[in-house]
Short mmCIF file of C-alpha atoms in Angstrom, two decimals:
data_model
loop_
_atom_site.label_atom_id
_atom_site.label_comp_id
_atom_site.label_asym_id
_atom_site.label_seq_id
_atom_site.Cartn_x
_atom_site.Cartn_y
_atom_site.Cartn_z
CA MET A 9 4.94 20.95 42.14
CA GLN A 10 1.82 21.29 40.01
CA ASP A 11 1.87 25.11 40.29
CA SER A 12 5.51 25.32 39.24
CA THR A 13 4.92 22.93 36.38
CA SER A 14 1.93 24.95 35.21
CA GLN A 15 4.03 28.12 35.29
CA LEU A 16 6.76 26.36 33.30
CA SER A 17 4.20 25.23 30.69
CA ARG A 18 2.87 28.80 30.36
CA ASP A 19 6.38 30.19 30.02
CA VAL A 20 7.16 27.70 27.28
CA SER A 21 3.96 28.57 25.45
CA ASP A 22 4.69 32.31 25.67
CA THR A 23 8.19 31.99 24.28
CA MET A 24 7.99 29.13 21.79
CA PHE A 25 4.57 27.85 20.81
CA GLU A 26 2.16 30.76 21.13
CA PRO A 27 3.13 32.38 17.81
CA LEU A 28 2.30 29.09 16.10
CA ILE A 29 -1.18 28.66 17.53
CA ASP A 30 -4.12 29.69 15.45
CA GLN A 31 -6.93 31.09 17.56
CA HIS A 32 -9.29 28.41 16.18
CA ASP A 33 -7.00 25.45 16.91
CA LYS A 34 -8.52 24.35 20.21
CA ASN A 35 -6.58 21.07 20.23
CA ALA A 36 -3.21 22.77 20.27
CA GLN A 37 -4.28 25.55 22.65
CA ASP A 38 -5.63 23.06 25.18
CA LEU A 39 -2.41 21.12 24.91
CA LEU A 40 -0.32 24.09 26.01
CA GLU A 41 -2.46 24.50 29.12
CA ILE A 42 -1.90 20.92 30.30
CA PRO A 43 0.75 20.70 33.02
CA SER A 44 3.46 18.28 32.00
CA GLU A 45 7.09 17.55 32.49
CA SER A 46 8.66 18.08 29.07
CA PRO A 47 11.65 15.88 28.26
CA GLN A 48 15.02 17.54 27.78
CA ARG A 49 15.23 16.34 24.17
CA HIS A 50 12.24 16.48 21.87
CA ARG A 51 11.80 13.19 20.04
CA SER A 52 10.06 12.99 16.71
CA ILE A 53 7.75 10.10 15.85
CA ASP A 54 10.56 8.68 13.70
CA ASP A 55 13.04 8.99 16.58
CA PHE A 56 10.58 7.43 19.01
CA PHE A 57 9.79 4.40 16.83
CA GLU A 58 13.49 3.82 16.22
CA GLU A 59 14.25 4.13 19.93
CA ALA A 60 11.46 1.69 20.80
CA TYR A 61 12.60 -0.80 18.17
CA GLU A 62 16.28 -0.67 19.15
CA GLN A 63 15.56 -1.18 22.85
CA THR A 64 13.42 -4.31 22.41
CA SER A 65 13.88 -7.79 20.99
CA TYR A 66 11.87 -9.91 18.54
CA SER A 67 10.61 -12.07 21.39
CA CYS A 68 9.08 -9.02 23.10
CA ALA A 69 7.59 -7.59 19.93
CA TRP A 70 4.95 -10.27 19.30
CA LYS A 71 2.12 -7.77 19.64
CA TYR A 72 3.74 -5.60 16.98
CA TRP A 73 4.00 -8.63 14.74
CA LEU A 74 0.25 -9.14 15.21
CA ILE A 75 -0.30 -5.64 13.82
CA ILE A 76 1.96 -6.38 10.84
CA LEU A 77 0.24 -9.73 10.26
CA THR A 78 -3.15 -8.00 10.39
CA LEU A 79 -2.06 -5.62 7.65
CA GLY A 80 -0.70 -8.58 5.68
CA ILE A 81 -3.97 -10.52 6.03
CA SER A 82 -5.86 -7.44 4.82
CA ASN A 83 -3.61 -7.42 1.75
CA LEU A 84 -4.15 -11.17 1.30
CA GLY A 85 -7.91 -10.63 1.41
CA ASP A 86 -7.76 -8.09 -1.40
CA ALA A 87 -5.62 -10.43 -3.51
CA SER A 88 -8.06 -13.29 -2.90
CA GLU A 89 -11.04 -11.28 -4.06
CA LEU A 90 -9.23 -10.03 -7.15
CA THR A 91 -7.85 -13.40 -8.30
CA ASN A 92 -10.78 -15.71 -7.52
CA ILE A 93 -12.72 -14.46 -10.53
CA GLY A 94 -10.27 -16.18 -12.90
CA PHE A 95 -11.26 -19.58 -11.52
CA VAL A 96 -14.94 -18.65 -11.30
CA LEU A 97 -14.99 -17.78 -15.01
CA ALA A 98 -13.84 -21.32 -15.80
CA SER A 99 -16.88 -22.83 -14.06
CA GLU A 100 -19.47 -24.17 -16.51
CA ASP A 101 -22.28 -23.42 -14.06
CA PHE A 102 -21.15 -19.79 -13.80
CA GLN A 103 -20.85 -19.50 -17.56
CA HIS A 104 -24.41 -20.75 -17.99
CA SER A 105 -26.23 -19.14 -15.05
CA ILE A 106 -24.48 -15.75 -14.90
CA LEU A 107 -22.69 -15.19 -18.19
CA GLN A 108 -25.53 -16.76 -20.20
CA ASP A 109 -22.96 -18.76 -22.18
CA ASP A 110 -21.36 -15.60 -23.58
CA VAL A 111 -17.95 -15.92 -21.96
CA ALA A 112 -16.11 -13.64 -24.37
CA VAL A 113 -18.27 -10.55 -23.82
CA ASN A 114 -19.87 -11.01 -20.41
CA GLY A 115 -16.67 -12.50 -18.95
CA ALA A 116 -14.74 -9.42 -20.03
CA ILE A 117 -17.43 -7.23 -18.44
CA VAL A 118 -17.11 -9.05 -15.10
CA ILE A 119 -13.35 -8.54 -15.08
CA SER A 120 -13.49 -4.94 -16.26
CA VAL A 121 -16.05 -3.77 -13.69
CA THR A 122 -13.81 -4.97 -10.86
CA LEU A 123 -10.81 -3.15 -12.32
CA SER A 124 -12.99 -0.08 -12.93
CA GLY A 125 -14.02 -0.05 -9.28
CA MET A 126 -10.39 -0.26 -8.23
CA LEU A 127 -9.49 2.54 -10.63
CA ILE A 128 -12.18 4.91 -9.35
CA ALA A 129 -11.38 4.12 -5.73
CA GLY A 130 -7.69 4.72 -6.38
CA LEU A 131 -8.38 8.12 -7.94
CA LEU A 132 -10.92 9.40 -5.41
CA GLY A 133 -10.49 7.25 -2.32
CA GLY A 134 -6.79 7.90 -1.94
CA LEU A 135 -7.29 11.66 -2.10
CA PHE A 136 -10.05 11.68 0.55
CA GLU A 137 -8.10 9.28 2.78
CA ASP A 138 -5.65 12.11 3.43
CA SER A 139 -8.60 13.70 5.26
CA ILE A 140 -10.49 10.81 6.88
CA GLY A 141 -7.50 8.78 8.03
CA ARG A 142 -5.63 5.60 7.11
CA ARG A 143 -7.31 3.29 9.63
CA SER A 144 -10.80 4.56 8.80
CA ALA A 145 -10.15 4.05 5.09
CA LEU A 146 -8.75 0.57 5.70
CA ILE A 147 -11.80 -0.45 7.71
CA LEU A 148 -14.16 1.09 5.13
CA GLY A 149 -12.43 -0.66 2.23
CA LEU A 150 -12.39 -4.06 3.92
CA SER A 151 -16.05 -3.68 4.90
CA VAL A 152 -17.16 -2.77 1.37
CA ASN A 153 -15.04 -5.55 -0.10
CA SER A 154 -16.29 -8.21 2.33
CA VAL A 155 -19.99 -7.36 2.04
CA SER A 156 -19.97 -6.90 -1.74
CA CYS A 157 -18.06 -10.05 -2.60
CA LEU A 158 -19.90 -12.25 -0.13
CA TRP A 159 -23.25 -10.96 -1.33
CA SER A 160 -22.26 -11.54 -4.97
CA ALA A 161 -21.94 -15.27 -4.24
CA PHE A 162 -25.72 -15.51 -3.81
CA LEU A 163 -26.94 -13.38 -6.72
CA PRO A 164 -28.65 -15.08 -9.67
CA HIS A 165 -28.36 -12.44 -12.40
CA MET A 166 -25.55 -10.90 -14.43
CA ALA A 167 -26.48 -7.27 -13.74
CA MET A 168 -26.66 -7.71 -9.97
CA PHE A 169 -23.48 -9.79 -9.91
CA THR A 170 -21.43 -7.23 -11.86
CA THR A 171 -22.77 -4.39 -9.72
CA LEU A 172 -21.55 -6.11 -6.57
CA ARG A 173 -18.21 -6.95 -8.19
CA PHE A 174 -17.82 -3.27 -9.05
CA PHE A 175 -18.26 -2.31 -5.39
CA GLY A 176 -15.88 -5.11 -4.48
CA GLY A 177 -13.30 -3.44 -6.72
CA VAL A 178 -14.02 -0.12 -4.99
CA GLY A 179 -13.35 -1.80 -1.66
CA ILE A 180 -10.04 -3.20 -2.89
CA GLY A 181 -8.95 0.21 -4.17
CA ILE A 182 -9.84 2.00 -0.92
CA THR A 183 -8.16 -0.69 1.16
CA TYR A 184 -4.83 -0.52 -0.64
CA SER A 185 -4.73 3.29 -0.66
CA GLY A 186 -4.94 3.18 3.14
CA LEU A 187 -2.93 -0.02 3.68
CA LEU A 188 0.38 1.14 2.22
CA PRO A 189 0.48 4.54 3.99
CA ILE A 190 -0.41 3.14 7.42
CA THR A 191 2.25 0.44 7.03
CA VAL A 192 4.92 2.92 5.98
CA GLU A 193 3.99 5.35 8.76
CA SER A 194 3.91 2.74 11.56
CA THR A 195 7.34 1.17 11.10
CA PRO A 196 10.84 2.16 12.33
CA ARG A 197 12.83 3.84 9.58
CA ASN A 198 15.79 1.44 9.66
CA ARG A 199 13.48 -1.56 9.09
CA ARG A 200 10.75 0.11 7.07
CA GLY A 201 11.69 -1.69 3.87
CA PHE A 202 11.50 -5.07 5.58
CA TYR A 203 8.06 -4.59 7.10
CA VAL A 204 6.48 -2.97 4.03
CA THR A 205 7.82 -5.76 1.80
CA PHE A 206 6.61 -8.36 4.30
CA VAL A 207 3.08 -6.96 4.08
CA ALA A 208 3.32 -6.83 0.27
CA LEU A 209 4.34 -10.49 0.30
CA PHE A 210 0.83 -11.45 1.38
CA TRP A 211 -0.51 -10.48 -2.03
CA SER A 212 1.38 -13.46 -3.47
CA PHE A 213 0.16 -15.61 -0.61
CA GLY A 214 -3.38 -14.58 -1.55
CA SER A 215 -2.89 -15.71 -5.14
CA LEU A 216 -1.45 -19.03 -3.97
CA PHE A 217 -4.26 -19.42 -1.42
CA VAL A 218 -6.93 -18.96 -4.12
CA ALA A 219 -5.19 -21.36 -6.52
CA ILE A 220 -5.03 -24.14 -3.94
CA LEU A 221 -8.54 -23.43 -2.68
CA ALA A 222 -9.97 -23.45 -6.20
CA PHE A 223 -8.38 -26.84 -6.89
CA VAL A 224 -9.79 -28.30 -3.66
CA VAL A 225 -13.27 -26.75 -3.88
CA LEU A 226 -13.92 -27.02 -7.60
CA GLU A 227 -11.90 -30.06 -8.64
CA GLU A 228 -11.68 -32.32 -5.59
CA LEU A 229 -14.90 -31.53 -3.71
CA LYS A 230 -16.91 -30.64 -6.83
CA GLN A 231 -18.53 -27.67 -5.09
CA SER A 232 -20.14 -24.64 -6.70
CA TRP A 233 -18.31 -21.48 -7.69
CA ARG A 234 -20.51 -19.73 -5.13
CA THR A 235 -18.79 -21.71 -2.38
CA LEU A 236 -15.40 -20.61 -3.70
CA ILE A 237 -16.36 -16.92 -3.63
CA ALA A 238 -17.81 -17.21 -0.13
CA ILE A 239 -14.69 -18.89 1.27
CA THR A 240 -12.28 -16.45 -0.41
CA THR A 241 -14.11 -13.62 1.37
CA LEU A 242 -12.91 -14.91 4.75
CA PRO A 243 -9.44 -13.25 4.69
CA SER A 244 -11.06 -9.84 4.18
CA VAL A 245 -13.49 -10.47 7.04
CA ILE A 246 -10.67 -11.65 9.31
CA GLY A 247 -8.53 -8.66 8.31
CA LEU A 248 -11.44 -6.33 9.08
CA VAL A 249 -12.02 -7.74 12.57
CA LEU A 250 -8.32 -7.74 13.44
CA THR A 251 -7.87 -4.19 12.14
CA VAL A 252 -10.71 -2.90 14.34
CA PHE A 253 -9.14 -4.38 17.49
CA LEU A 254 -5.39 -4.29 16.83
CA VAL A 255 -4.40 -1.52 14.42
CA PRO A 256 -4.25 2.10 15.66
CA GLU A 257 -4.57 5.14 13.45
CA SER A 258 -1.31 6.46 11.99
CA ALA A 259 0.35 8.74 14.52
CA ARG A 260 1.83 10.80 11.70
CA PHE A 261 -1.61 11.36 10.15
CA LEU A 262 -3.03 12.48 13.48
CA ALA A 263 -0.08 14.81 14.10
CA VAL A 264 -0.35 16.44 10.67
CA HIS A 265 -4.04 17.12 11.38
CA GLY A 266 -3.35 18.73 14.75
CA LYS A 267 -4.54 15.86 16.97
CA TYR A 268 -1.45 15.81 19.15
CA ALA A 269 -2.73 13.90 22.17
CA GLU A 270 -4.23 11.21 19.92
CA ALA A 271 -1.00 11.07 17.90
CA ALA A 272 1.04 10.49 21.05
CA THR A 273 -1.40 7.79 22.20
CA SER A 274 -1.19 6.03 18.84
CA ALA A 275 2.61 6.19 18.75
CA ASN A 276 2.80 4.84 22.30
CA TRP A 277 0.47 1.99 21.31
CA ILE A 278 2.92 0.99 18.57
CA ALA A 279 5.91 1.32 20.91
CA LYS A 280 4.26 -0.76 23.63
CA SER A 281 3.40 -3.45 21.08
CA MET A 282 7.14 -3.64 20.37
CA GLY A 283 7.73 -4.31 24.07
CA TYR A 284 9.12 -0.83 24.77
CA GLN A 285 9.12 0.16 28.45
CA GLY A 286 10.97 3.45 28.35
CA THR A 287 9.72 7.04 28.44
CA MET A 288 6.59 7.41 26.35
CA LEU A 289 6.09 10.07 23.70
CA THR A 290 4.25 13.18 24.87
CA ALA A 291 1.84 15.42 23.04
CA GLU A 292 4.25 18.33 23.51
CA GLU A 293 6.92 16.44 21.59
CA VAL A 294 4.50 15.81 18.73
CA LEU A 295 3.52 19.50 18.66
CA HIS A 296 7.20 20.48 18.53
CA TYR A 297 7.55 18.95 15.06
CA HIS A 298 4.01 19.58 13.78
CA PRO A 299 2.90 23.24 13.91
CA PRO A 300 -0.91 23.59 14.03
CA SER A 301 -2.91 23.81 10.83
CA SER A 302 -4.62 27.06 9.94
CA GLN A 303 -7.89 25.26 9.21
CA PRO A 304 -9.86 23.89 12.19
CA GLU A 305 -11.42 20.47 11.72
CA PRO A 306 -15.06 19.73 12.65
CA GLN A 307 -15.20 17.93 15.96
CA ASN A 308 -18.63 16.25 15.98
CA MET A 309 -21.40 14.86 13.77
CA ARG A 310 -23.24 18.19 13.61
CA HIS A 311 -20.45 19.44 11.41
CA LEU A 312 -20.69 16.53 8.96
CA VAL A 313 -21.48 18.73 5.96
CA SER A 314 -18.71 21.12 6.89
CA SER A 315 -16.34 18.21 7.31
CA PHE A 316 -17.15 16.96 3.81
CA LYS A 317 -16.53 20.39 2.34
CA VAL A 318 -13.18 20.57 4.13
CA SER A 319 -12.29 17.11 2.78
CA VAL A 320 -13.15 18.18 -0.78
CA GLN A 321 -11.09 21.33 -0.44
CA GLU A 322 -8.16 19.40 1.00
CA ALA A 323 -8.37 16.80 -1.78
CA ARG A 324 -8.20 19.57 -4.39
CA LYS A 325 -5.21 21.11 -2.63
CA ASN A 326 -3.49 17.74 -2.46
CA ILE A 327 -3.89 17.24 -6.22
CA ALA A 328 -2.47 20.71 -6.86
CA ALA A 329 0.41 19.99 -4.49
CA LEU A 330 1.29 16.67 -6.14
CA TYR A 331 1.61 18.26 -9.57
CA SER A 332 3.49 21.37 -8.40
CA GLY A 333 7.06 22.03 -7.31
CA SER A 334 9.43 19.14 -6.77
CA LEU A 335 6.53 16.78 -6.03
CA ARG A 336 5.60 16.90 -9.71
CA THR A 337 8.67 14.84 -10.59
CA ARG A 338 7.87 12.33 -7.87
CA ILE A 339 4.24 11.74 -8.80
CA ILE A 340 5.06 11.40 -12.52
CA TYR A 341 7.87 8.97 -11.63
CA GLY A 342 5.54 6.99 -9.36
CA GLN A 343 2.82 6.75 -11.98
CA LEU A 344 5.26 5.69 -14.71
CA LEU A 345 6.75 3.12 -12.37
CA TRP A 346 3.39 1.50 -11.64
CA ILE A 347 2.46 1.48 -15.34
CA ILE A 348 5.74 -0.22 -16.24
CA MET A 349 5.47 -2.78 -13.45
CA GLU A 350 1.93 -3.67 -14.51
CA PHE A 351 3.21 -4.25 -18.04
CA GLY A 352 5.93 -6.47 -16.63
CA SER A 353 3.73 -8.49 -14.29
CA GLY A 354 0.91 -8.63 -16.85
CA LEU A 355 2.84 -11.44 -18.49
CA SER A 356 2.37 -13.72 -15.47
CA PRO A 357 -1.17 -14.97 -16.31
CA TRP A 358 0.11 -16.20 -19.68
CA VAL A 359 3.00 -18.25 -18.28
CA ALA A 360 0.89 -21.37 -17.68
CA SER A 361 -0.53 -21.25 -21.21
CA ILE A 362 2.96 -20.84 -22.65
CA PHE A 363 4.14 -23.84 -20.62
CA ARG A 364 1.25 -25.83 -22.06
CA ASP A 365 2.23 -24.90 -25.61
CA LEU A 366 5.78 -26.01 -24.84
CA HIS A 367 4.40 -29.37 -23.62
CA LEU A 368 5.54 -28.78 -20.03
CA ASP A 369 3.79 -29.80 -16.82
CA ILE A 370 1.77 -26.62 -16.40
CA TYR A 371 0.63 -27.29 -12.83
CA PHE A 372 4.01 -28.27 -11.40
CA ASP A 373 6.05 -25.71 -13.34
CA ALA A 374 3.56 -22.88 -12.77
CA LEU A 375 3.52 -23.70 -9.05
CA LEU A 376 7.33 -23.65 -9.09
CA VAL A 377 7.27 -20.15 -10.58
CA VAL A 378 4.83 -18.96 -7.90
CA LEU A 379 6.98 -20.42 -5.12
CA THR A 380 10.12 -18.78 -6.51
CA SER A 381 8.24 -15.47 -6.60
CA LEU A 382 7.38 -15.91 -2.92
CA PHE A 383 11.04 -16.62 -2.23
CA GLY A 384 11.87 -13.43 -4.12
CA TYR A 385 9.63 -11.37 -1.84
CA LEU A 386 11.15 -12.95 1.27
CA ALA A 387 14.68 -12.31 0.01
CA ALA A 388 13.74 -8.73 -0.92
CA ALA A 389 12.38 -8.14 2.58
CA MET A 390 15.63 -9.33 4.15
CA ILE A 391 17.96 -7.14 2.08
CA MET A 392 15.77 -4.14 1.21
CA ASP A 393 17.09 -1.92 4.01
CA LYS A 394 20.69 -2.99 3.40
CA VAL A 395 21.10 -2.47 -0.34
CA GLY A 396 18.54 0.32 -0.82
CA ARG A 397 15.43 0.78 -2.93
CA LYS A 398 17.09 2.09 -6.08
CA ILE A 399 19.48 -0.84 -6.45
CA MET A 400 16.67 -3.32 -5.83
CA LEU A 401 14.43 -1.63 -8.38
CA VAL A 402 17.04 -1.21 -11.11
CA CYS A 403 18.53 -4.68 -10.72
CA GLY A 404 15.13 -6.38 -10.39
CA SER A 405 13.75 -4.72 -13.54
CA LEU A 406 16.86 -5.37 -15.63
CA VAL A 407 17.24 -9.00 -14.53
CA ALA A 408 13.54 -9.63 -15.24
CA ALA A 409 14.03 -8.15 -18.71
CA ALA A 410 17.15 -10.31 -19.17
CA SER A 411 15.17 -13.43 -18.19
CA LEU A 412 12.65 -12.68 -20.93
CA VAL A 413 15.50 -12.16 -23.38
CA GLY A 414 16.67 -15.65 -22.40
CA PHE A 415 13.23 -16.92 -23.39
CA LEU A 416 13.53 -15.12 -26.71
CA LEU A 417 16.97 -16.46 -27.55
CA PHE A 418 16.09 -20.10 -27.03
CA MET A 419 12.68 -19.84 -28.66
CA LYS A 420 14.37 -18.28 -31.67
CA LEU A 421 17.59 -20.29 -31.83
CA ALA A 422 16.80 -23.56 -30.08
CA PRO A 423 13.04 -24.10 -29.78
CA GLN A 424 13.50 -27.84 -29.21
CA SER A 425 16.05 -27.40 -26.40
CA SER A 426 15.67 -28.70 -22.88
CA SER A 427 12.55 -27.55 -21.08
CA ALA A 428 14.64 -26.96 -17.97
CA TRP A 429 15.99 -23.76 -19.52
CA PHE A 430 12.52 -22.33 -20.03
CA VAL A 431 11.55 -23.13 -16.45
CA LEU A 432 14.82 -21.59 -15.21
CA CYS A 433 14.14 -18.37 -17.12
CA ALA A 434 10.59 -18.28 -15.76
CA CYS A 435 11.87 -18.66 -12.20
CA GLY A 436 14.44 -15.93 -12.75
CA TYR A 437 11.70 -13.71 -14.10
CA GLY A 438 9.52 -14.43 -11.04
CA ILE A 439 12.25 -13.74 -8.47
CA SER A 440 13.57 -10.57 -10.10
CA LEU A 441 10.05 -9.21 -10.68
CA SER A 442 9.36 -9.76 -6.97
CA PHE A 443 12.43 -7.65 -6.18
CA ALA A 444 11.27 -4.88 -8.50
CA TRP A 445 7.68 -4.91 -7.21
CA SER A 446 8.86 -4.85 -3.57
CA ALA A 447 11.02 -1.81 -4.23
CA THR A 448 8.19 -0.13 -6.17
CA VAL A 449 5.75 -0.52 -3.26
CA VAL A 450 8.26 0.77 -0.69
CA VAL A 451 9.35 3.70 -2.86
CA THR A 452 5.74 4.73 -3.51
CA GLY A 453 5.02 4.85 0.20
CA GLU A 454 8.17 6.76 1.13
CA ILE A 455 8.81 9.53 -1.40
CA PHE A 456 5.64 11.54 -0.68
CA PRO A 457 4.91 13.65 2.43
CA THR A 458 2.35 12.37 4.93
CA LYS A 459 -0.04 15.17 3.99
CA VAL A 460 -0.48 13.81 0.45
CA ARG A 461 0.73 10.21 0.81
CA SER A 462 -2.61 8.41 0.42
CA GLY A 463 -3.58 10.58 -2.51
CA ALA A 464 -0.27 9.88 -4.21
CA VAL A 465 -0.60 6.13 -3.60
CA GLY A 466 -4.14 6.24 -5.02
CA LEU A 467 -3.02 8.04 -8.17
CA CYS A 468 -0.07 5.71 -8.72
CA THR A 469 -2.13 2.55 -8.24
CA ALA A 470 -4.91 3.96 -10.44
CA SER A 471 -2.35 4.50 -13.19
CA GLY A 472 -1.28 0.90 -12.73
CA ARG A 473 -4.87 -0.37 -12.92
CA THR A 474 -5.41 1.55 -16.15
CA ALA A 475 -2.26 0.00 -17.58
CA ASN A 476 -3.48 -3.41 -16.39
CA ILE A 477 -6.62 -3.07 -18.49
CA ALA A 478 -4.55 -2.12 -21.55
CA VAL A 479 -2.09 -4.95 -20.90
CA THR A 480 -4.92 -7.51 -20.85
CA PHE A 481 -5.93 -6.61 -24.39
CA LEU A 482 -2.39 -6.09 -25.70
CA TYR A 483 -0.93 -9.33 -24.39
CA GLY A 484 -4.07 -11.19 -25.39
CA ALA A 485 -3.55 -10.03 -28.98
CA LEU A 486 0.14 -11.00 -28.88
CA TYR A 487 -0.40 -14.37 -27.20
CA THR A 488 -0.14 -16.29 -30.47
CA GLU A 489 3.18 -14.53 -31.17
CA PRO A 490 5.27 -15.29 -28.05
CA ILE A 491 8.43 -13.73 -29.48
CA ALA A 492 6.63 -10.40 -29.93
CA LEU A 493 5.01 -10.81 -26.51
CA PHE A 494 8.31 -11.33 -24.69
CA SER A 495 10.01 -8.58 -26.70
CA VAL A 496 7.45 -5.96 -25.65
CA ALA A 497 7.55 -7.02 -21.98
CA SER A 498 11.37 -7.13 -21.83
CA VAL A 499 11.77 -3.68 -23.40
CA ILE A 500 9.24 -2.08 -21.03
CA LEU A 501 10.84 -3.70 -17.96
CA GLY A 502 14.23 -2.45 -19.12
CA ILE A 503 12.83 1.06 -19.36
CA GLY A 504 11.57 0.67 -15.79
CA GLY A 505 15.11 0.17 -14.55
CA LEU A 506 16.44 3.13 -16.53
CA ILE A 507 13.84 5.72 -15.47
CA THR A 508 14.80 5.17 -11.84
CA LEU A 509 18.27 6.41 -12.72
CA LEU A 510 17.05 9.21 -14.99
CA PHE A 511 14.50 10.77 -12.61
CA GLY A 512 16.96 11.00 -9.72
CA VAL A 513 14.30 10.55 -7.02
CA GLU A 514 15.79 10.23 -3.54
CA ASP A 515 16.28 6.86 -1.87
CA TYR A 516 14.68 7.02 1.58
CA SER A 517 16.37 3.90 2.94
CA ARG A 518 16.93 4.33 6.69
CA ARG A 519 15.82 7.96 6.47
CA PRO A 520 12.92 9.77 8.15
CA LEU A 521 9.75 10.39 6.19
CA ALA A 522 8.57 13.85 5.20
CA ASP A 523 5.29 15.16 6.59
CA VAL A 524 3.93 18.66 5.94
CA VAL A 525 6.71 20.69 4.36
CA ASP A 526 7.46 24.29 3.53
CA GLY A 527 10.93 24.01 2.07
CA THR A 528 12.79 24.58 5.36
CA ASN A 529 11.36 22.40 8.13
CA THR A 530 10.14 19.35 6.32
CA CYS A 531 9.34 16.51 8.67
CA ASN A 532 9.14 15.33 12.24
CA ASN A 533 12.79 14.41 12.76
CA SER A 534 15.65 16.39 14.21
CA GLU A 535 17.79 15.52 11.18
CA CYS A 536 15.12 15.92 8.54
CA MET A 537 16.57 19.12 7.11
CA ASP A 538 18.17 16.82 4.55
CA ASN A 539 14.75 15.81 3.26
CA ASN A 540 13.55 19.20 2.05
CA VAL A 541 10.67 19.11 -0.42
CA SER A 542 9.07 22.27 -1.74
CA ILE A 543 5.31 22.18 -2.16
CA PRO A 544 2.77 24.94 -2.82
CA ARG A 545 2.03 27.50 -0.15
CA GLU A 546 -1.51 26.23 0.42
CA LEU A 547 -0.06 23.22 2.24
CA GLU A 548 2.44 25.14 4.34
CA PRO A 549 1.90 25.16 8.12
CA VAL A 550 0.84 28.43 9.70
CA THR A 551 3.65 30.20 11.55
CA GLY A 552 1.89 33.21 12.92
#
């Protein structure tokens, strides 16, 4: 039986795969020499995940939910580290010991260095993550974030504190550039929108977690701001530990980089976590949809320098690919979308102050807005795969803009009217913005091929971070003129809904993702001919 199987494997390699194998690609060559019983129908990674998901139930998929929760906790940890500084700045002890009583200048420096770290990590980290891997980047980002932020809680000087906060921002940027791709690439296509939105929901949970924790630690227990920073580091530490033990590397990433046996193992890990007990994915099936790369990858630590050079070269090629061919439209659309959404959500920090000026209960009403935003994310997760990304994005942006127009009308025409209307508009703004943000995150993860996905996510989020810095100064200057403030935000959100229609980017709801593409065979699915994307020749797979 073994001899006949070996002969069959050699026959297959002679007739089908051998023209695709580069003489340096040892991984693929070794694979063809392994005796195996190939299935009658080759399944792609997309097909396999969908098959595994359809043949199991929620009660059997608890291990898969642990993986999703781990990714969510990692996202929560990043949100905690980013939002805790707002409460720390309000501490008189912090203002005196670290800021030296110069809140205006030194406080702005503390905030800006964190955003700068996120910006740099988004620009560079995302591009290199397409070489080092999603899981490795996620672990690296969480590690840097945890160590930097925890260490910053014990530093006595401004310079040392801001340096550590900068590296904390770098950790956040690296984490998110790996978090979104690995989530998108590890979910079944018909429920991808649900799971990606569910993970994104934890960012709001992180903000709520910090708000409650700050009230308990600083107001009720009268503890130091250092205690608050130390405690808010825990989600990142927990996410790091869980990621190491529970989250496998993206099977799609491994397949694109020619690691077929590892890709099959990773995909089977995901399927087993869903409770799947059918026929497992084989390395031959992965190879069928992922022709070997022409560039061999270093296999051990002795090739570390060579590996870095390859990573730099690949990062440069990925940048060229993103701004060439049909991908140019997608990356420009993604960057504009993140800029617009940051302008829209940049209004949120000012809501409590506006409530105070309107003589409303700022704590209760602000908490109500946060809770309605969480409800918006949950609702978006439930319907994302049913109504599609475009509808969610367009409707969410336009309704958020309309909610701000409602603010404008009553502030202009009836400023002494019932406060219930203002709260209602704020809740509508929170829910609809959650819809728009959910669709933005899912769209960003789906419209780019696996080969350049992390780099694209990094560039889009970096554009958003840059806009966030500009929004802070712009909205701060307009704060005393709320009508002008709401007018600017509503117009920009309205534009966000319109550009989705104007750019004509595909909606990938319930569709397979693209991987490495050459304009004819674009992804790892038997029906993926519909998803053709032309990219430069330097990223095309070798065919002989």
